[in-house]
mmCIF file of C-alpha atoms in Angstrom:
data_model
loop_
_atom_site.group_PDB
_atom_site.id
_atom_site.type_symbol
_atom_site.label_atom_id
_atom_site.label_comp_id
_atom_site.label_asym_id
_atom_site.label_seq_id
_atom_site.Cartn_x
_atom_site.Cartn_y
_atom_site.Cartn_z
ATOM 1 C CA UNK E 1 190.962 166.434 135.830
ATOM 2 C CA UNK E 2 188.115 165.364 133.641
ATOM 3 C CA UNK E 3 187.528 162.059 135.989
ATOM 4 C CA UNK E 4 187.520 164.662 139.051
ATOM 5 C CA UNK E 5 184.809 166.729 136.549
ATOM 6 C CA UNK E 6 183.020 163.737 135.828
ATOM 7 C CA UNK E 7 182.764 162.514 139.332
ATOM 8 C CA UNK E 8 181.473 165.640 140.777
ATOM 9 C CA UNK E 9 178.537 165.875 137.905
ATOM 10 C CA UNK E 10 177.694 162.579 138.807
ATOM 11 C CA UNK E 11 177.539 163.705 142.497
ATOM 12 C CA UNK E 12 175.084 166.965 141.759
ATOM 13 C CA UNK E 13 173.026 164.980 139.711
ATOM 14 C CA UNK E 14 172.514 162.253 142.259
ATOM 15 C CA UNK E 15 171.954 164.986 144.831
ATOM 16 C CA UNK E 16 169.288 166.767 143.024
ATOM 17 C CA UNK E 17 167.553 163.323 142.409
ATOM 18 C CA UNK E 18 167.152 162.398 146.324
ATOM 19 C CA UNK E 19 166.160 165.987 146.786
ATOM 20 C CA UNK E 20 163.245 165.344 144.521
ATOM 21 C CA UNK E 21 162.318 162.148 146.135
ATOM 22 C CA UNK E 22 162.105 163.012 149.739
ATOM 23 C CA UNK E 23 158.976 163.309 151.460
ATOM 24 C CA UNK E 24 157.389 166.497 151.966
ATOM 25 C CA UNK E 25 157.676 168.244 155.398
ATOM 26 C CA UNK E 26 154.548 170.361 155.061
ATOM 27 C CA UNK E 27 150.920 169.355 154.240
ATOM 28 C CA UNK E 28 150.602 169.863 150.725
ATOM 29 C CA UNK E 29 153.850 170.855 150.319
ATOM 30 C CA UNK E 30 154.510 168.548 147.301
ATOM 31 C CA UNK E 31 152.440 165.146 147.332
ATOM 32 C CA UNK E 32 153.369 162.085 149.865
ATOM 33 C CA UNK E 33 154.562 159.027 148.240
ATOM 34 C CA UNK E 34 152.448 156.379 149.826
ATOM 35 C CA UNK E 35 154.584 153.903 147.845
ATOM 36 C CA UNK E 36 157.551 155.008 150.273
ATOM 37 C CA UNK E 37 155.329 156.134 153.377
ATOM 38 C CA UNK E 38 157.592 156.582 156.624
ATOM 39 C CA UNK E 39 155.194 156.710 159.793
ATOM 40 C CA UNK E 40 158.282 158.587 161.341
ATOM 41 C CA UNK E 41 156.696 161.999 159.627
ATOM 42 C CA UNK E 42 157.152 164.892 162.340
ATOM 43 C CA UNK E 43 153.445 165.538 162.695
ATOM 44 C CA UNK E 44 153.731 168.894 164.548
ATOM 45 C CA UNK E 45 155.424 170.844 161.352
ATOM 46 C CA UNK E 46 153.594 168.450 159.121
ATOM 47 C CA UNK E 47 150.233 170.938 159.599
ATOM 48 C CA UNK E 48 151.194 174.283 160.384
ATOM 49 C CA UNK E 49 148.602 176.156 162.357
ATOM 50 C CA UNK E 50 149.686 179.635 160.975
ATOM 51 C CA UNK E 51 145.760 180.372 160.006
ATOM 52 C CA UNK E 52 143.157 179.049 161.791
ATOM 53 C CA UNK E 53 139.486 179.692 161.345
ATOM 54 C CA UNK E 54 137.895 181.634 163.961
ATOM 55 C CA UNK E 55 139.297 181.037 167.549
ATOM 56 C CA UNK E 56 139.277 177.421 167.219
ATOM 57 C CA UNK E 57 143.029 175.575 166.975
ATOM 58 C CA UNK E 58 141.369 172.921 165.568
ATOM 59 C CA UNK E 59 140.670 174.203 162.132
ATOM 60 C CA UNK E 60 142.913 175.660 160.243
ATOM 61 C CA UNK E 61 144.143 176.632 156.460
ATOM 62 C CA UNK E 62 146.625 175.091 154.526
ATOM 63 C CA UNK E 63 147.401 176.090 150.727
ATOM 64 C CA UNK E 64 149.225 173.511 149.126
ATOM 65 C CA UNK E 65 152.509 174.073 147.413
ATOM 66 C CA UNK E 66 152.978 174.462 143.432
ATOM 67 C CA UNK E 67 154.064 170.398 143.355
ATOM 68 C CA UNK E 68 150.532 169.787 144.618
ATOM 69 C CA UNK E 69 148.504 171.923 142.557
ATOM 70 C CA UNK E 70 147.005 169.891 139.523
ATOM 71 C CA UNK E 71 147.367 172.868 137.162
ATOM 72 C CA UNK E 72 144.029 173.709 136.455
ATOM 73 C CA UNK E 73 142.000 176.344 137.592
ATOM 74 C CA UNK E 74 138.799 174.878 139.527
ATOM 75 C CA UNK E 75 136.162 176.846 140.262
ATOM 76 C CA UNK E 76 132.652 176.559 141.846
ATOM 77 C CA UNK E 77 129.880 179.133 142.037
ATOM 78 C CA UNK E 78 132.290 181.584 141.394
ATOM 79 C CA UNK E 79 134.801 180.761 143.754
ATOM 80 C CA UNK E 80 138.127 179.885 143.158
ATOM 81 C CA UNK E 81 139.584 177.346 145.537
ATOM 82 C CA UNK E 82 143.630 178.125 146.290
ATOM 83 C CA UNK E 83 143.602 176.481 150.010
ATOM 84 C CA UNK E 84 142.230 173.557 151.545
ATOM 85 C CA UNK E 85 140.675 173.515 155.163
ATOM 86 C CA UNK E 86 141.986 171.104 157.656
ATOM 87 C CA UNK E 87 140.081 169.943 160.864
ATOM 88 C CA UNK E 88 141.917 168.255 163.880
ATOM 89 C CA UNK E 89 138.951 166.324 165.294
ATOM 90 C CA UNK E 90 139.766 164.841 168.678
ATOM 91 C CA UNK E 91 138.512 161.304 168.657
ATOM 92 C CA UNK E 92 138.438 159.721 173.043
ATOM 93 C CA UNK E 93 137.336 156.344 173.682
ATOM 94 C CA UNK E 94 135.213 156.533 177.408
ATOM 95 C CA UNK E 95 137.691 153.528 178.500
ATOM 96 C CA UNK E 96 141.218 155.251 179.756
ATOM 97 C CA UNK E 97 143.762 152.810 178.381
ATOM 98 C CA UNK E 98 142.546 153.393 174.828
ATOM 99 C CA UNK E 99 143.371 156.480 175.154
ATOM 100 C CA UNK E 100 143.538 159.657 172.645
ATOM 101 C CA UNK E 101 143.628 159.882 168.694
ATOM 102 C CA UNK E 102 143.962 163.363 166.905
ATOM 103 C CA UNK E 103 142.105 162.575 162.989
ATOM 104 C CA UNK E 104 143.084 165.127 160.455
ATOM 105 C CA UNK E 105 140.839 165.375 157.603
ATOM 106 C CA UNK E 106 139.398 167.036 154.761
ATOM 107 C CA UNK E 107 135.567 167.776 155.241
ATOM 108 C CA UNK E 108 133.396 167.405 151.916
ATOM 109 C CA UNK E 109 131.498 170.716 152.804
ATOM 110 C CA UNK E 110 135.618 171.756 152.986
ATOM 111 C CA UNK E 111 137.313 170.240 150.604
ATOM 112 C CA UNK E 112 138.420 171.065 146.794
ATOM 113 C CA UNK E 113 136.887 170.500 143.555
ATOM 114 C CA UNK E 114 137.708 167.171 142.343
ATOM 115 C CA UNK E 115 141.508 166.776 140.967
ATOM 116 C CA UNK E 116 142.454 170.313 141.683
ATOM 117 C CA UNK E 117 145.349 168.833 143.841
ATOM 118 C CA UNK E 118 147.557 166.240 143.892
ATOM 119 C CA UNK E 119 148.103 165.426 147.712
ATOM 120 C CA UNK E 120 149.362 162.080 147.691
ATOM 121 C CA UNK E 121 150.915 159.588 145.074
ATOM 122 C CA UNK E 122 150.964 155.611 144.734
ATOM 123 C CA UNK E 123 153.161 155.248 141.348
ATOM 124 C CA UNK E 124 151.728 157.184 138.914
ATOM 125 C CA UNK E 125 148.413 157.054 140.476
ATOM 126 C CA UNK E 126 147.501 160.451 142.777
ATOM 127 C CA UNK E 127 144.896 161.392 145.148
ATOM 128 C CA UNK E 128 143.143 164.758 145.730
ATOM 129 C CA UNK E 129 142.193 164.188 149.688
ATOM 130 C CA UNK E 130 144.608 163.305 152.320
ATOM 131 C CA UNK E 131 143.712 162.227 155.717
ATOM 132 C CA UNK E 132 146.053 161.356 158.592
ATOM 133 C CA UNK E 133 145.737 159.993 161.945
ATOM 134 C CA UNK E 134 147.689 160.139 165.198
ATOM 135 C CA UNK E 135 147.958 159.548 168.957
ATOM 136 C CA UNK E 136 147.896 161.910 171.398
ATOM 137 C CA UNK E 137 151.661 162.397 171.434
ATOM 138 C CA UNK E 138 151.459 163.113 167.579
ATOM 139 C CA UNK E 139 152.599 159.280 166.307
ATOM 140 C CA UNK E 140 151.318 158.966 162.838
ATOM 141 C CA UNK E 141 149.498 155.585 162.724
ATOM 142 C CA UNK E 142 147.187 155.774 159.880
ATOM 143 C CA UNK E 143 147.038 157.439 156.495
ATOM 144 C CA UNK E 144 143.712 157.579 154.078
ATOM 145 C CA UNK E 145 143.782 158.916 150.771
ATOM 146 C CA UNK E 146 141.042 158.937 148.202
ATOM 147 C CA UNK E 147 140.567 160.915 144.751
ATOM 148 C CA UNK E 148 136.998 161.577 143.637
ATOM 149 C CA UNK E 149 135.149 160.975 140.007
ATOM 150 C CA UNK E 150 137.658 158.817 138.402
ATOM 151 C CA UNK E 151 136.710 156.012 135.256
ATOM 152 C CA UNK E 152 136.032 152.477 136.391
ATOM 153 C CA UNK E 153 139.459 152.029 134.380
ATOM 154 C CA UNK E 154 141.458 154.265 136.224
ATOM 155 C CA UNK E 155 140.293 151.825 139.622
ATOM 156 C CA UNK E 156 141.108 148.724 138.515
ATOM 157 C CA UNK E 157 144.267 149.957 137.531
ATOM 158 C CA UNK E 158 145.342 151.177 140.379
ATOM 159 C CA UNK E 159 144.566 147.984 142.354
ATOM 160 C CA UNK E 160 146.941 145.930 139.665
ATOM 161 C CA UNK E 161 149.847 148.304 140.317
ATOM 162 C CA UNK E 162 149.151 147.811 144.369
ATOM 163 C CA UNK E 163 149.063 143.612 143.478
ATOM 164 C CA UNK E 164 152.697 144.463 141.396
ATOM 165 C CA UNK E 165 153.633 146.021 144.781
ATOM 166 C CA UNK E 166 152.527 143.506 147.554
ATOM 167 C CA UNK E 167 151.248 140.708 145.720
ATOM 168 C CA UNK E 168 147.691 139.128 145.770
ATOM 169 C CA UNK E 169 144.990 140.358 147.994
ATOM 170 C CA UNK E 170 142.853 138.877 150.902
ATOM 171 C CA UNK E 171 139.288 139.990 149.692
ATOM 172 C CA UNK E 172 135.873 141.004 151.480
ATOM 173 C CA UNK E 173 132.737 142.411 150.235
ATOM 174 C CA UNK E 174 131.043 145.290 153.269
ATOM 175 C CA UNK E 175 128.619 147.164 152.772
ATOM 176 C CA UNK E 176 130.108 151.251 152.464
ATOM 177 C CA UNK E 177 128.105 153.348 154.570
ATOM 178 C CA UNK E 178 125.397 151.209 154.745
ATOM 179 C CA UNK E 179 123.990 152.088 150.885
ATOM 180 C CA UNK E 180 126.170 149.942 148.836
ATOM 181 C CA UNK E 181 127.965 146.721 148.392
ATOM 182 C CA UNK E 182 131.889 147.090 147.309
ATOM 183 C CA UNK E 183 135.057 144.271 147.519
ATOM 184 C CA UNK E 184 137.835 145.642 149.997
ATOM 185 C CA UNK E 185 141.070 144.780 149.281
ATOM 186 C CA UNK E 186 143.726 143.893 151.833
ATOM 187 C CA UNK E 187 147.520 143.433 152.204
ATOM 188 C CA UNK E 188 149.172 142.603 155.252
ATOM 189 C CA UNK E 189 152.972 143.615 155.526
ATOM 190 C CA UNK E 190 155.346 143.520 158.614
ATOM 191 C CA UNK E 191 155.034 146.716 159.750
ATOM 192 C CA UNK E 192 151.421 147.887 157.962
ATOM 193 C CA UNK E 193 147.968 146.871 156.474
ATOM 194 C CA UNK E 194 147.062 148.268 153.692
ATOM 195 C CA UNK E 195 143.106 148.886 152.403
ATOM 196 C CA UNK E 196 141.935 149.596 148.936
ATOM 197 C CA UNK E 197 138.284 149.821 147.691
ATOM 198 C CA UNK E 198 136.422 152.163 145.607
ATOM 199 C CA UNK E 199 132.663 153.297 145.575
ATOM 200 C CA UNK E 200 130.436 154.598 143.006
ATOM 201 C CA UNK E 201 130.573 158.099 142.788
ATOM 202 C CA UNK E 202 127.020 158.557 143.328
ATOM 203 C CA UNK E 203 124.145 156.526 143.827
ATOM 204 C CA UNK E 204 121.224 158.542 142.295
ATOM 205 C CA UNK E 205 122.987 158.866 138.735
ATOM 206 C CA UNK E 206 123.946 156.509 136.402
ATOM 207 C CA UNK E 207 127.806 157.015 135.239
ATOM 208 C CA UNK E 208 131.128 155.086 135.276
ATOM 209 C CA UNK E 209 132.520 157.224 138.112
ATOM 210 C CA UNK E 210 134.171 156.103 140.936
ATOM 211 C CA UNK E 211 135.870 157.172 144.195
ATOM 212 C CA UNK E 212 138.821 155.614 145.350
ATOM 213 C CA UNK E 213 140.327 155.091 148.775
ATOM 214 C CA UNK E 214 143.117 153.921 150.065
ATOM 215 C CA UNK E 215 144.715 153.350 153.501
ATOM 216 C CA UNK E 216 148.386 152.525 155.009
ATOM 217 C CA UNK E 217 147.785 151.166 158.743
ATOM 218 C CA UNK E 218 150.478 150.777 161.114
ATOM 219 C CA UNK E 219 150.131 147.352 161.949
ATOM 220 C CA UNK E 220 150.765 147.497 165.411
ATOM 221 C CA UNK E 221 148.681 150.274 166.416
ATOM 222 C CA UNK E 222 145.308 148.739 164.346
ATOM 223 C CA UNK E 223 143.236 147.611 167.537
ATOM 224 C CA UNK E 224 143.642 151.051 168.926
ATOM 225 C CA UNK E 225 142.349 151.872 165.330
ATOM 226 C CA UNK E 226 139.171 150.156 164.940
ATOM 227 C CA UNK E 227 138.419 150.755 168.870
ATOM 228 C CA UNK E 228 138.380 154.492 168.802
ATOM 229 C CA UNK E 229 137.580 155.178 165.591
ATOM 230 C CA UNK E 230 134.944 152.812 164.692
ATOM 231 C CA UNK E 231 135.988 152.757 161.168
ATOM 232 C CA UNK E 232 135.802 149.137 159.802
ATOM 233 C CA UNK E 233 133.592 150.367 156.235
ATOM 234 C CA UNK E 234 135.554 153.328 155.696
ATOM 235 C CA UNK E 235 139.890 153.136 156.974
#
């Protein structure tokens, strides 16, 4: 009888552990592992169009879960931010077999304070902006994430516990944006690239912040990437 008691505490505890590992469902639901990204995601329930701004079905409102939220209370002006704005920007290339790409993303005029929200995760390392892109048929082929106003510290960190991951780097120094010079990082995997960089934080002050980004790339959907979306400084 204990054995039988033993084996089914063994069973609930193992349960509730996968329960806390799975992916979220929702945007900003609880933050996406990135370490365990699936480009299977169901993109249609992923961003619920229960709001939307105006008329438009191309921006709407999302208000991320309590496993999101950074617990603090971030305010600006006077204004409390408890939701984050989403835009589905339509991205066509003029040549038909390219075809369509639907980019969902945070605007900066949009988006939170810095570290209110924890969207996405890579170890212990989280990010406060998540942007996803898919084909026209809703296939998830790229995800960008990027946290704002971190230490110089907290950056080169980050890009040892992605070298414990996939091992050394291929590296190439671009010019972000055209104002300044930065080293991106890249791993190629079977099925994706990955892309890690960071910037400064601003160019008109002098401080030791940062802003990091990071992207996952399915690997066999890149050229359709870089055609439509013209992205080679910033995926």
């Amino acid at each position: 009888m204990k054995k039988i008691v033993y084996l089914l505490t063994l069973f609930v505890i193992l349960g509730s552990c996968n329960n806390s590992s799975k992916q979220p469902t929702r945007y900003g639901e609880k933050p996406l592992n990135l370490k365990k990204l699936n480009f299977d995601i169901n993109m249609q329930g992923f961003f619920p169009q229960e709001r939307t701004i105006g008329t438009s079905p191309l921006i709407f409102i999302v208000e991320p879960g309590k496993e999101a939220k950074n617990n603090q209370e971030a305010q600006a002006d006077g204004v409390y931010y408890d939701e984050v704005y989403i835009v589905r920007q339509v991205v066509r290339d003029e040549t038909p077999k390219n075809g369509t790409l639907y980019h969902y993303h945070t605007p900066a005029s949009y988006s939170s304070l810095p570290g209110q929200y924890k969207l996405a995760t890579f170890g212990d390392y989280y990010f406060d902006r998540l942007n996803m892109t898919t084909t026209s048929d809703d296939e998830l082929i790229m995800v960008s994430a990027s946290r704002r106003e971190v230490n110089s510290e907290t950056a080169k960190e980050l890009f040892y516990e992605l070298a414990r991951s996939y091992g050394e780097p291929q590296r190439e120094r671009t010019i972000y944006q055209g104002l300044q010079e930065c080293e991106i990082f890249t791993w190629e995997k079977k099925d994706r690239i990955i892309k890690y960089y960071w910037t400064l934080s601003t160019l008109f002050e002098k401080n030791d912040l940062r802003d990091l980004h990071l992207s996952i790339i399915k690997k066999d959907q890149l050229k359709t990437i870089l055609s439509l979306l013209r992205l080679k400084d910033n995926y």
